[in-house]
PDB file of C-alpha atoms in Angstrom:
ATOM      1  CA  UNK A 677       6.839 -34.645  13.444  1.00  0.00           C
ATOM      2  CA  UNK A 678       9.367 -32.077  12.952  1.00  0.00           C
ATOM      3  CA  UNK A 679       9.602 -28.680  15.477  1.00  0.00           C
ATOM      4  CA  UNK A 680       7.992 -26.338  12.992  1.00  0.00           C
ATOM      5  CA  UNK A 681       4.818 -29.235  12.817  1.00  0.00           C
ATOM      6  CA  UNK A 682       4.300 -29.936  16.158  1.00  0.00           C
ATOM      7  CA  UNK A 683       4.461 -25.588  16.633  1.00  0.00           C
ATOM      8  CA  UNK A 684       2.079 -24.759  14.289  1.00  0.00           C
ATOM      9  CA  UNK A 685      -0.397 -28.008  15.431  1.00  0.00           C
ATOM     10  CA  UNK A 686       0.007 -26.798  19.000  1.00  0.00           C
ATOM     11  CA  UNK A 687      -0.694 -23.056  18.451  1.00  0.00           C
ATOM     12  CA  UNK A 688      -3.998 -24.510  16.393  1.00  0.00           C
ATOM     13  CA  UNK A 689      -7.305 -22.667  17.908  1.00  0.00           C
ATOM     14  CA  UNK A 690     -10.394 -21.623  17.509  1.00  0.00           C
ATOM     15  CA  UNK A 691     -10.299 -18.548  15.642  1.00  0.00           C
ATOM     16  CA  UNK A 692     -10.810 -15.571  18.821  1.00  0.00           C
ATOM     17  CA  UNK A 693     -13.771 -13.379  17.743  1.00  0.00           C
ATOM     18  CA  UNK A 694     -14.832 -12.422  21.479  1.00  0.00           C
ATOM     19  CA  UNK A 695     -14.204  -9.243  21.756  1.00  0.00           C
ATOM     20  CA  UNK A 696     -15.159  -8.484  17.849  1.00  0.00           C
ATOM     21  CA  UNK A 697     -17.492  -5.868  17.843  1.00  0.00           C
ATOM     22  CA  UNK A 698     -20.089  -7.575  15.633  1.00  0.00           C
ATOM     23  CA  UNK A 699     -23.364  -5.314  16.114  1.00  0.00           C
ATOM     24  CA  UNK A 700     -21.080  -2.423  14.645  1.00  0.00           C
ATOM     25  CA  UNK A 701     -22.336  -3.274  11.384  1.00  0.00           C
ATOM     26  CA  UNK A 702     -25.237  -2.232  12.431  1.00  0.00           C
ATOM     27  CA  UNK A 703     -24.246   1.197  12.486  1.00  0.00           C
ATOM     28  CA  UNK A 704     -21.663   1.082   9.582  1.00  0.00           C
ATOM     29  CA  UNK A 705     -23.097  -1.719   7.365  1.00  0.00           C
ATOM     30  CA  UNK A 706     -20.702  -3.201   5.005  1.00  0.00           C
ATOM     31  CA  UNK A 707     -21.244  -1.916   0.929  1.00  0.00           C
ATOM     32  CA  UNK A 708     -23.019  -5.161  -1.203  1.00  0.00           C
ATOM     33  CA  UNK A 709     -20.236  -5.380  -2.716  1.00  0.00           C
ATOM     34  CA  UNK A 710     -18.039  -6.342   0.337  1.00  0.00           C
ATOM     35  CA  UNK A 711     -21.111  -8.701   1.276  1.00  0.00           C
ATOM     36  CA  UNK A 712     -20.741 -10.413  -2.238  1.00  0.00           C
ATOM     37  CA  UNK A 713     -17.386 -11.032  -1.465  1.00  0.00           C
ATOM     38  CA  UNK A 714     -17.699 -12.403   2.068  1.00  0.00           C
ATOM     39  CA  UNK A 715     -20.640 -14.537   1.030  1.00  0.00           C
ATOM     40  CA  UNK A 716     -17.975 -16.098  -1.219  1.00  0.00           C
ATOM     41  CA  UNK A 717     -15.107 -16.454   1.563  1.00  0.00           C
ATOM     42  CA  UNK A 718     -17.528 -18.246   3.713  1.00  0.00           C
ATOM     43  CA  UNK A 719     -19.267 -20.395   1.661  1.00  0.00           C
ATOM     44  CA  UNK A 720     -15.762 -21.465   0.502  1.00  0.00           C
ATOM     45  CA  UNK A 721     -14.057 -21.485   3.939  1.00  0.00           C
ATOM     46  CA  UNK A 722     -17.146 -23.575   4.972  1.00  0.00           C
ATOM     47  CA  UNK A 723     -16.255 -26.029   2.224  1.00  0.00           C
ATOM     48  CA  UNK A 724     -13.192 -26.866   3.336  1.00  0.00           C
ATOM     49  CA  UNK A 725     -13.810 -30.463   4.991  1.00  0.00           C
ATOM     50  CA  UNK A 726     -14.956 -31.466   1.806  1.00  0.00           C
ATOM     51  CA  UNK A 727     -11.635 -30.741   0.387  1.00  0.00           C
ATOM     52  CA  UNK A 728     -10.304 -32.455   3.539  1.00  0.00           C
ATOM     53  CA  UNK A 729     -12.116 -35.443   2.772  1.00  0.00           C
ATOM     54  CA  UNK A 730     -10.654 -35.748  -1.011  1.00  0.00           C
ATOM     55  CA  UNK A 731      -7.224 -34.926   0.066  1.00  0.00           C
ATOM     56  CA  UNK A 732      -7.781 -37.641   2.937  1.00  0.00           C
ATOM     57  CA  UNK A 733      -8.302 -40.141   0.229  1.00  0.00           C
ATOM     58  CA  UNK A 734      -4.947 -40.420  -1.583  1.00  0.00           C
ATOM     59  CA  UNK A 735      -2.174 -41.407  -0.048  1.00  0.00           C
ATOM     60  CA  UNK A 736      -1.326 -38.301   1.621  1.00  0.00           C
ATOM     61  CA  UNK A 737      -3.264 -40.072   4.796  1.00  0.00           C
ATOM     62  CA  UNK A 738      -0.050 -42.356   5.269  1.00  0.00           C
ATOM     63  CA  UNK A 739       1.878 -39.374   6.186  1.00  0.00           C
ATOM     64  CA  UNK A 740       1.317 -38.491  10.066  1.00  0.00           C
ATOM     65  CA  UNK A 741       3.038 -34.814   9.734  1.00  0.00           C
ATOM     66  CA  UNK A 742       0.356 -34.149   7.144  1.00  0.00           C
ATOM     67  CA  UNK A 743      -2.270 -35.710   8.859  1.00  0.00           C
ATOM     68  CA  UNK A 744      -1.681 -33.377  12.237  1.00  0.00           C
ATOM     69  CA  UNK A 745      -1.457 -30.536  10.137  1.00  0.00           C
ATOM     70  CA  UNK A 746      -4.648 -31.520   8.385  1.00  0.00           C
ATOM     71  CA  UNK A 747      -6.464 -31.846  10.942  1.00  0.00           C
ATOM     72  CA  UNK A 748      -5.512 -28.485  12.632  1.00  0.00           C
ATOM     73  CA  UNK A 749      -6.084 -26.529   9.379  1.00  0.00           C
ATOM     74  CA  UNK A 750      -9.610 -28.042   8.673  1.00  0.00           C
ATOM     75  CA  UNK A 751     -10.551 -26.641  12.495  1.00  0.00           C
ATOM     76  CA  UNK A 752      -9.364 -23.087  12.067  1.00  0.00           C
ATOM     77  CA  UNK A 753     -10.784 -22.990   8.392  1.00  0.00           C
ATOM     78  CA  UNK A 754     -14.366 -23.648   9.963  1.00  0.00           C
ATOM     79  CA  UNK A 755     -13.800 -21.429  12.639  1.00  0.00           C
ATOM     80  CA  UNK A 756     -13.074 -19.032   9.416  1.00  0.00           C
ATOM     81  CA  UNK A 757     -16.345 -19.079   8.314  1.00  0.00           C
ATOM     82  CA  UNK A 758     -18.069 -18.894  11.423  1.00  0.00           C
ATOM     83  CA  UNK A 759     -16.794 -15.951  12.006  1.00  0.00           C
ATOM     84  CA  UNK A 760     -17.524 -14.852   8.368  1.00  0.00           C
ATOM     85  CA  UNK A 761     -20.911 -16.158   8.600  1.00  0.00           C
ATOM     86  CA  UNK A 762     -21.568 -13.595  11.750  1.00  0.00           C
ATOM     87  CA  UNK A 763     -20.637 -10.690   9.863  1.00  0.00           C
ATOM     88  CA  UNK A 764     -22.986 -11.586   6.880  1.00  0.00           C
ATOM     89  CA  UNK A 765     -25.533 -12.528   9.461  1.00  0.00           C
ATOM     90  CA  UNK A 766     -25.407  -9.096  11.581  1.00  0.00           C
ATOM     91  CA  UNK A 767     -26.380  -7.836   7.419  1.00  0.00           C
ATOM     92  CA  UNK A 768     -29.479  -9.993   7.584  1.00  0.00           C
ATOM     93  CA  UNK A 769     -27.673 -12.902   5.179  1.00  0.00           C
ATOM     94  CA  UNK A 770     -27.990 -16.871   5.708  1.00  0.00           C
ATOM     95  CA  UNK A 771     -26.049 -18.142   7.818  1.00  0.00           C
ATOM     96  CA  UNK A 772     -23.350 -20.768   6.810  1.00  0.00           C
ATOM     97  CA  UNK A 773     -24.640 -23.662   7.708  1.00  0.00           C
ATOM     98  CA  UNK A 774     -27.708 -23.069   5.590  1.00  0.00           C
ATOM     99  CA  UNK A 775     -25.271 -22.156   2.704  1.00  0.00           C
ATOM    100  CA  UNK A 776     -23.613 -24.897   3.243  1.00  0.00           C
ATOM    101  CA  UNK A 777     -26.362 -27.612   3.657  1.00  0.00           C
ATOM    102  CA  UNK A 778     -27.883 -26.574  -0.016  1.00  0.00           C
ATOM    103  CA  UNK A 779     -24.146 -26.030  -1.669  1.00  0.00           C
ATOM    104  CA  UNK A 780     -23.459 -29.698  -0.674  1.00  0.00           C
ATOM    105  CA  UNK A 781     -26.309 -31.305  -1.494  1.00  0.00           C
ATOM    106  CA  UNK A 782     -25.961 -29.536  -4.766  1.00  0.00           C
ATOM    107  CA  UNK A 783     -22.715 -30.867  -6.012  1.00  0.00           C
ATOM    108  CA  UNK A 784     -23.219 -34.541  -4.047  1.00  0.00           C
ATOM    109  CA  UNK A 785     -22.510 -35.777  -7.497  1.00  0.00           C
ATOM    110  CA  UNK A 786     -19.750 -33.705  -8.642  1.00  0.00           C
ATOM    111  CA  UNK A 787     -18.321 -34.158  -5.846  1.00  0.00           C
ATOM    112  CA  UNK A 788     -18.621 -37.984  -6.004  1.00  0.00           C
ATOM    113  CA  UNK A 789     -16.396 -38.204  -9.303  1.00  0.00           C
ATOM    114  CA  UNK A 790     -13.791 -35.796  -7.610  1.00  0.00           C
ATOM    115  CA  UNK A 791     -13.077 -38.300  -4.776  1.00  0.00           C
ATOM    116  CA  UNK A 792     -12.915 -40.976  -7.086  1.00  0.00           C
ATOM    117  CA  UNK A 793     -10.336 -39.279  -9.297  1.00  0.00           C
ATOM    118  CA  UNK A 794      -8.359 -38.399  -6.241  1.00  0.00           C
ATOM    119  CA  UNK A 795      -8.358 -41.840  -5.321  1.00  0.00           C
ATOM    120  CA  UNK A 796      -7.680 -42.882  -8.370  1.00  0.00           C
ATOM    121  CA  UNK A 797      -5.210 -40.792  -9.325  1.00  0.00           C
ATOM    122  CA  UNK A 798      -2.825 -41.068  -5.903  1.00  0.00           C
ATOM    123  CA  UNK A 799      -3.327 -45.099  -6.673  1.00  0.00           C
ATOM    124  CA  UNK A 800      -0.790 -44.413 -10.065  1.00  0.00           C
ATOM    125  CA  UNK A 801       1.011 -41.031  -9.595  1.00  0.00           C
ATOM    126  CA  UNK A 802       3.305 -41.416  -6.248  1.00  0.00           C
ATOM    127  CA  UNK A 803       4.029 -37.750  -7.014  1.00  0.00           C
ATOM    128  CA  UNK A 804       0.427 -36.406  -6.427  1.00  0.00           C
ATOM    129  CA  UNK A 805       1.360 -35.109  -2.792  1.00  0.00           C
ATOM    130  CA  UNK A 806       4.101 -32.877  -4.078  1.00  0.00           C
ATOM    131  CA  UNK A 807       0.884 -31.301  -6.464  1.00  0.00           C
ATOM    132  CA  UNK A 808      -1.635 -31.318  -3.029  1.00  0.00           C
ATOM    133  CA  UNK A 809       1.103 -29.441  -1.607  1.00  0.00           C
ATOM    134  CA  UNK A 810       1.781 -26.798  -3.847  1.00  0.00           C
ATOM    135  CA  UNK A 811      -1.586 -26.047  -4.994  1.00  0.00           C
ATOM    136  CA  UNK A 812      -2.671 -26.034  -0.961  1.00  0.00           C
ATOM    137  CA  UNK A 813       0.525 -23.257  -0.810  1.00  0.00           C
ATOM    138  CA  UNK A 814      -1.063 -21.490  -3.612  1.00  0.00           C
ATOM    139  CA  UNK A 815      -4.497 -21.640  -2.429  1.00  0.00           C
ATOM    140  CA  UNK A 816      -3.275 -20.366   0.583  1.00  0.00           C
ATOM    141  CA  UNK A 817      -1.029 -17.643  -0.891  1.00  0.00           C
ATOM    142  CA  UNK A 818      -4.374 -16.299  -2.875  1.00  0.00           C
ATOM    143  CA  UNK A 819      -6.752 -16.544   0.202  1.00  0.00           C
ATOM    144  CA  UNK A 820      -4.077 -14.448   2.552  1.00  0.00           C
ATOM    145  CA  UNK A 821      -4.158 -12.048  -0.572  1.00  0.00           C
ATOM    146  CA  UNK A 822      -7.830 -11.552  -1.250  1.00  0.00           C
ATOM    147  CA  UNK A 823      -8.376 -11.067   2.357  1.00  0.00           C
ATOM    148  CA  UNK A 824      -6.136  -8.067   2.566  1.00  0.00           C
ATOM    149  CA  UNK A 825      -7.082  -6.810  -0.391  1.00  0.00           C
ATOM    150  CA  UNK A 826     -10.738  -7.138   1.126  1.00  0.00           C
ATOM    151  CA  UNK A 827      -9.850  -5.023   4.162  1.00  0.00           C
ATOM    152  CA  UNK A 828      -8.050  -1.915   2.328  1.00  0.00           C
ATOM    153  CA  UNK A 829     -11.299  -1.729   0.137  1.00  0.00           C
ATOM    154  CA  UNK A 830     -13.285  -2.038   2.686  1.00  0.00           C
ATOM    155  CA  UNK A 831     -12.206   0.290   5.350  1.00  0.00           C
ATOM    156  CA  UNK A 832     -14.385  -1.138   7.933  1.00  0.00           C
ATOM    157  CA  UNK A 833     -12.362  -1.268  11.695  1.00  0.00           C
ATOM    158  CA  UNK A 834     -14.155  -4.280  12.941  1.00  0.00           C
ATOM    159  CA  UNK A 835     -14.252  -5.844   9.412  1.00  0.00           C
ATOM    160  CA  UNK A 836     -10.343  -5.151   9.173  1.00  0.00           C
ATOM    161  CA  UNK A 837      -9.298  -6.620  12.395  1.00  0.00           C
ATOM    162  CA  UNK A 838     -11.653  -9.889  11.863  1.00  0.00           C
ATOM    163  CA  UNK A 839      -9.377 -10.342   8.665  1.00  0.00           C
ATOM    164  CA  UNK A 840      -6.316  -9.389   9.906  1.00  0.00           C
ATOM    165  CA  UNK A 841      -6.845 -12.392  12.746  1.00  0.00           C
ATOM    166  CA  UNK A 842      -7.589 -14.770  10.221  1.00  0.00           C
ATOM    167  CA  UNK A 843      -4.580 -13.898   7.676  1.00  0.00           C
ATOM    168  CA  UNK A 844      -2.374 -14.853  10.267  1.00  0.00           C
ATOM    169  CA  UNK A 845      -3.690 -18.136  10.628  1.00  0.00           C
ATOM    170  CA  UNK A 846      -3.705 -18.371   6.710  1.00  0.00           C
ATOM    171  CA  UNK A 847      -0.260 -17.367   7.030  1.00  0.00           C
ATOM    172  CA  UNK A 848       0.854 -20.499   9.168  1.00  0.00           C
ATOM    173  CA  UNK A 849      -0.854 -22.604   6.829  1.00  0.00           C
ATOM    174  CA  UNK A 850       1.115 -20.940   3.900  1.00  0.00           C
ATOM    175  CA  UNK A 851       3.968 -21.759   5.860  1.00  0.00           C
ATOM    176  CA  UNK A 852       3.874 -25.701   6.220  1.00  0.00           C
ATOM    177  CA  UNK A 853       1.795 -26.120   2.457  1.00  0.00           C
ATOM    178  CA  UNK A 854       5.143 -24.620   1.130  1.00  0.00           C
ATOM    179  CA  UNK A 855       7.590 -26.340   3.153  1.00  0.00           C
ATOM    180  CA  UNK A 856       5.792 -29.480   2.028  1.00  0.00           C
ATOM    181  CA  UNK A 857       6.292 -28.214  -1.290  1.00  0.00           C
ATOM    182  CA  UNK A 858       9.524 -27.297  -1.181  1.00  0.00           C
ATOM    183  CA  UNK A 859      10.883 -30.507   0.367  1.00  0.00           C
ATOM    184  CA  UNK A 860       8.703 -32.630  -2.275  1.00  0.00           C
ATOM    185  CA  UNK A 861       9.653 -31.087  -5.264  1.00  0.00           C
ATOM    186  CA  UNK A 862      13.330 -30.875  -4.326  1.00  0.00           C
ATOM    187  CA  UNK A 863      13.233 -34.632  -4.049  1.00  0.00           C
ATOM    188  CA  UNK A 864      11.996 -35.465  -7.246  1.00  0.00           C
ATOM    189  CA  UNK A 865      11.954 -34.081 -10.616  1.00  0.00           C
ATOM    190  CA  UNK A 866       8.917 -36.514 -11.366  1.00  0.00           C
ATOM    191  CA  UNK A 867       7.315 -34.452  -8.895  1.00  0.00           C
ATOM    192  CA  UNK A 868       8.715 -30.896 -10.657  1.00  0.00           C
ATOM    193  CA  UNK A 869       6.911 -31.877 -14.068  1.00  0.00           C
ATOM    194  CA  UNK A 870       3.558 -33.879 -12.645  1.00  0.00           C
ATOM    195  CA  UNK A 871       3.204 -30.513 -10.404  1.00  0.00           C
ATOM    196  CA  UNK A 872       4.639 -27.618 -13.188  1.00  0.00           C
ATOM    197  CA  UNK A 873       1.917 -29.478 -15.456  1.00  0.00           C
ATOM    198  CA  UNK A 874      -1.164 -29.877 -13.155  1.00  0.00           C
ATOM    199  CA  UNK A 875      -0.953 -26.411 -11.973  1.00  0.00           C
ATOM    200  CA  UNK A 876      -0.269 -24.838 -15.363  1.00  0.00           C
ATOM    201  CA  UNK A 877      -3.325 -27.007 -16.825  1.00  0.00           C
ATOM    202  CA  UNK A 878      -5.792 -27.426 -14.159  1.00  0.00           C
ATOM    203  CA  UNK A 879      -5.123 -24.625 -11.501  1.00  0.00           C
ATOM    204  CA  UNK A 880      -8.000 -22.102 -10.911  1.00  0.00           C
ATOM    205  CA  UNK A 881      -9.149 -19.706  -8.336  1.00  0.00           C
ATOM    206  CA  UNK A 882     -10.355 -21.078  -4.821  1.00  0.00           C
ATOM    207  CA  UNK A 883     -13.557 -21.408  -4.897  1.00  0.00           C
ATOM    208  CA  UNK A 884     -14.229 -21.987  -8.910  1.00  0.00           C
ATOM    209  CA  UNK A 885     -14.780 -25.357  -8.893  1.00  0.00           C
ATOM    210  CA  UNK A 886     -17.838 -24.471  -6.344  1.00  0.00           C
ATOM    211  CA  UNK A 887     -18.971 -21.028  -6.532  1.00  0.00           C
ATOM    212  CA  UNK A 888     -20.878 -19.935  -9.792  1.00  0.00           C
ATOM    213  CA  UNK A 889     -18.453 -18.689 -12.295  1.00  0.00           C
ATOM    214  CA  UNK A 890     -19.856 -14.960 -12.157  1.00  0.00           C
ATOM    215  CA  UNK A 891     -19.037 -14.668  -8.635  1.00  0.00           C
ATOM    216  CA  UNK A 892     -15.879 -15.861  -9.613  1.00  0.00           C
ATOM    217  CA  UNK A 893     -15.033 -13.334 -12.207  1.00  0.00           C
ATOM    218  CA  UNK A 894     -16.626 -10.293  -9.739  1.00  0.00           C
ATOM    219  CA  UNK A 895     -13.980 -12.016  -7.202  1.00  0.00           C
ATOM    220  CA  UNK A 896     -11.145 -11.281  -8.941  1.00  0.00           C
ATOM    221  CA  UNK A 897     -12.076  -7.855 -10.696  1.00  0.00           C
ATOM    222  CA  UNK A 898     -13.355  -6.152  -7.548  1.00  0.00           C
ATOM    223  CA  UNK A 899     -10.332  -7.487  -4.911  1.00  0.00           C
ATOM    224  CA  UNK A 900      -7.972  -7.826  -7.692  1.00  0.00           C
ATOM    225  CA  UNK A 901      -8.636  -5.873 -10.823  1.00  0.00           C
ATOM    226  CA  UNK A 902      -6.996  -2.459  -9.842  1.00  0.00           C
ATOM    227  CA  UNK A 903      -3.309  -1.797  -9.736  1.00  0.00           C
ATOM    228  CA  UNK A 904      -2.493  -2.736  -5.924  1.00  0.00           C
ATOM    229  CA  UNK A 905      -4.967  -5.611  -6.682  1.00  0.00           C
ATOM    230  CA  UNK A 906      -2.422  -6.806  -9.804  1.00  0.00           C
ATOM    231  CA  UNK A 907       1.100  -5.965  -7.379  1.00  0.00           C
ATOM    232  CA  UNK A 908      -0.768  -8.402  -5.336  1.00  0.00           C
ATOM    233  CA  UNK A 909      -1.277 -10.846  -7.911  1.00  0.00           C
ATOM    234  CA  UNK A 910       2.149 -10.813  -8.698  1.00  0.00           C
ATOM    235  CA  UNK A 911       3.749 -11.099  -5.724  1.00  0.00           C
ATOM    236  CA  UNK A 912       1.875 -14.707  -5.068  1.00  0.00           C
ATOM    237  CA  UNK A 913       3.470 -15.437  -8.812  1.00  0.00           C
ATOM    238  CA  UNK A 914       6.916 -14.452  -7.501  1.00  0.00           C
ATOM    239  CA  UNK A 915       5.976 -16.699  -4.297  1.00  0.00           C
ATOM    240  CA  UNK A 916       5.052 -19.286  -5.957  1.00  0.00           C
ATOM    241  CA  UNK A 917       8.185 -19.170  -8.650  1.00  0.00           C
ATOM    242  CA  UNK A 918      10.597 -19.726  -5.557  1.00  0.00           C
ATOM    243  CA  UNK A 919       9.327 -23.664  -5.337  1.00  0.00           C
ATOM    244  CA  UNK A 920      11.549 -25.964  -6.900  1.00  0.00           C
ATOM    245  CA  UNK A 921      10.830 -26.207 -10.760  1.00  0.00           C
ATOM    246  CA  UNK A 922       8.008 -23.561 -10.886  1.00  0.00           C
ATOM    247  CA  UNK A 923      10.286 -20.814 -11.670  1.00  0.00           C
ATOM    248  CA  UNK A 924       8.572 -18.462 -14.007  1.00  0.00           C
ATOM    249  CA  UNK A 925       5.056 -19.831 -13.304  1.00  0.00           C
ATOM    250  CA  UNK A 926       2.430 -16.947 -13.608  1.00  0.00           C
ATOM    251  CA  UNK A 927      -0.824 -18.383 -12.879  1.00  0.00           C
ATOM    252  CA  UNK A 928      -2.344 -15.265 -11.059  1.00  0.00           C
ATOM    253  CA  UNK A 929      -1.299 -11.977 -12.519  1.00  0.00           C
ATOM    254  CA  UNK A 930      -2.885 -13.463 -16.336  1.00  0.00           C
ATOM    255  CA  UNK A 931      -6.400 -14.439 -14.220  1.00  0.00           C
ATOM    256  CA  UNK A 932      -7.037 -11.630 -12.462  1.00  0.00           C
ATOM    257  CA  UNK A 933      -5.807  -9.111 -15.659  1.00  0.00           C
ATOM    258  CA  UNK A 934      -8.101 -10.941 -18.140  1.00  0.00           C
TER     259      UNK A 934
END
């Protein structure tokens, strides 16, 4: 594995939440709206193996850097909503395994045909990884995002720091998804259409493909529809534009404006 690999997989842990302060929101209960929005986080944090498990079957599994990375990012992203899960539970919410439980059982289906199309599709596109990659960057890039923006509307101390601990493990993962994505895409220009096209055609906001589409749109309009909300927005564009071959690609900014 190369330095930066073995780094990040060795600084994996368990997210630290000990000396979070949870029975503040008690006293200074989060707004519904903030709730709405965390339910979302965590039921999509908490969905994350799932996504592993897709991923897992293409063949991105032959690669052992990705692997080790895998497998550290699936452990902090349900250590992610845990922690999520405590704050919406110190507001009287489900919990997230209980969320969980009934969203998975819900899409056992759905999610049936996804794995097969992953499979499928990695059996007669070699270039797939180069698209896992830069859609897991992007993914990334808009999760870091929402959670700040989450914080300044917030304006919640313990809420703040919770989120503040986790961006920085987001922004690790942000770190080897585009570095992936980079390398990939440099390599091939195969790799610079099959990924320009997927993400231009297919991309959506995390979550959409298993939250309810109204909590998608209230997503985007409450953490993103104002005008540090947009600056955000296009700052993950100009991110993403520095990849090999995706120069010029705005995929956020139109979303959250519509």
């Amino acid at each position: 594995m190369s330095t930066s690999t073995t780094s990040l997989v060795e600084r994996s842990a368990r997210l630290e939440v000990g000396d979070i302060d949870f029975k503040a929101f008690a006293d200074q209960p989060l707004d519904p709206d903030t709730l709405r929005c965390l339910r979302y986080m965590c039921d999509v944090e908490s969905h994350t193996i799932c996504y592993l498990r897709e991923v897992l079957a293409t063949r991105v599994h032959q690669d052992p850097e990705v692997t080790a990375f895998l497998a550290a990012w699936s452990y902090e992203e349900y250590w992610h909503g845990e922690a999520l899960s405590r704050v919406l539970e110190a507001h009287g919410r489900p919990s997230a395994p209980e969320r969980a439980g009934q969203l998975r059982r819900s899409r056992r289906a759905k999610d049936l045909v996804r794995l097969l199309l992953f499979t499928l599709g990695s059996a007669v596109l070699p270039d797939l990884p180069a698209v896992h990659m830069a859609w897991g960057a992007l993914n990334e890039m808009t999760t870091q995002a929402g959670y700040a923006r989450l914080a300044a509307k917030a304006q919640h101390p313990q809420l703040t720091e919770l989120l503040r601990r986790i961006m920085r493990q987001e922004g690790r993962h942000i770190d080897f998804y585009t570095a992936q994505a980079r390398a990939r895409l440099a390599a091939s220009a195969g790799a610079r259409r099959l990924t320009r096209f997927a993400l231009r055609r297919f991309w959506a906001p995390v979550g959409s493909g298993v939250m309810p589409e109204p909590e998608v749109r209230f997503l985007a309009r409450h953490l993103f529809g104002d005008e540090a909300g947009q600056e955000a927005a296009r700052r993950i564009d100009r991110q993403l534009g520095r990849l090999p071959g995706l120069e010029g690609l705005r995929l956020v900014e139109p979303l959250v404006a519509a």
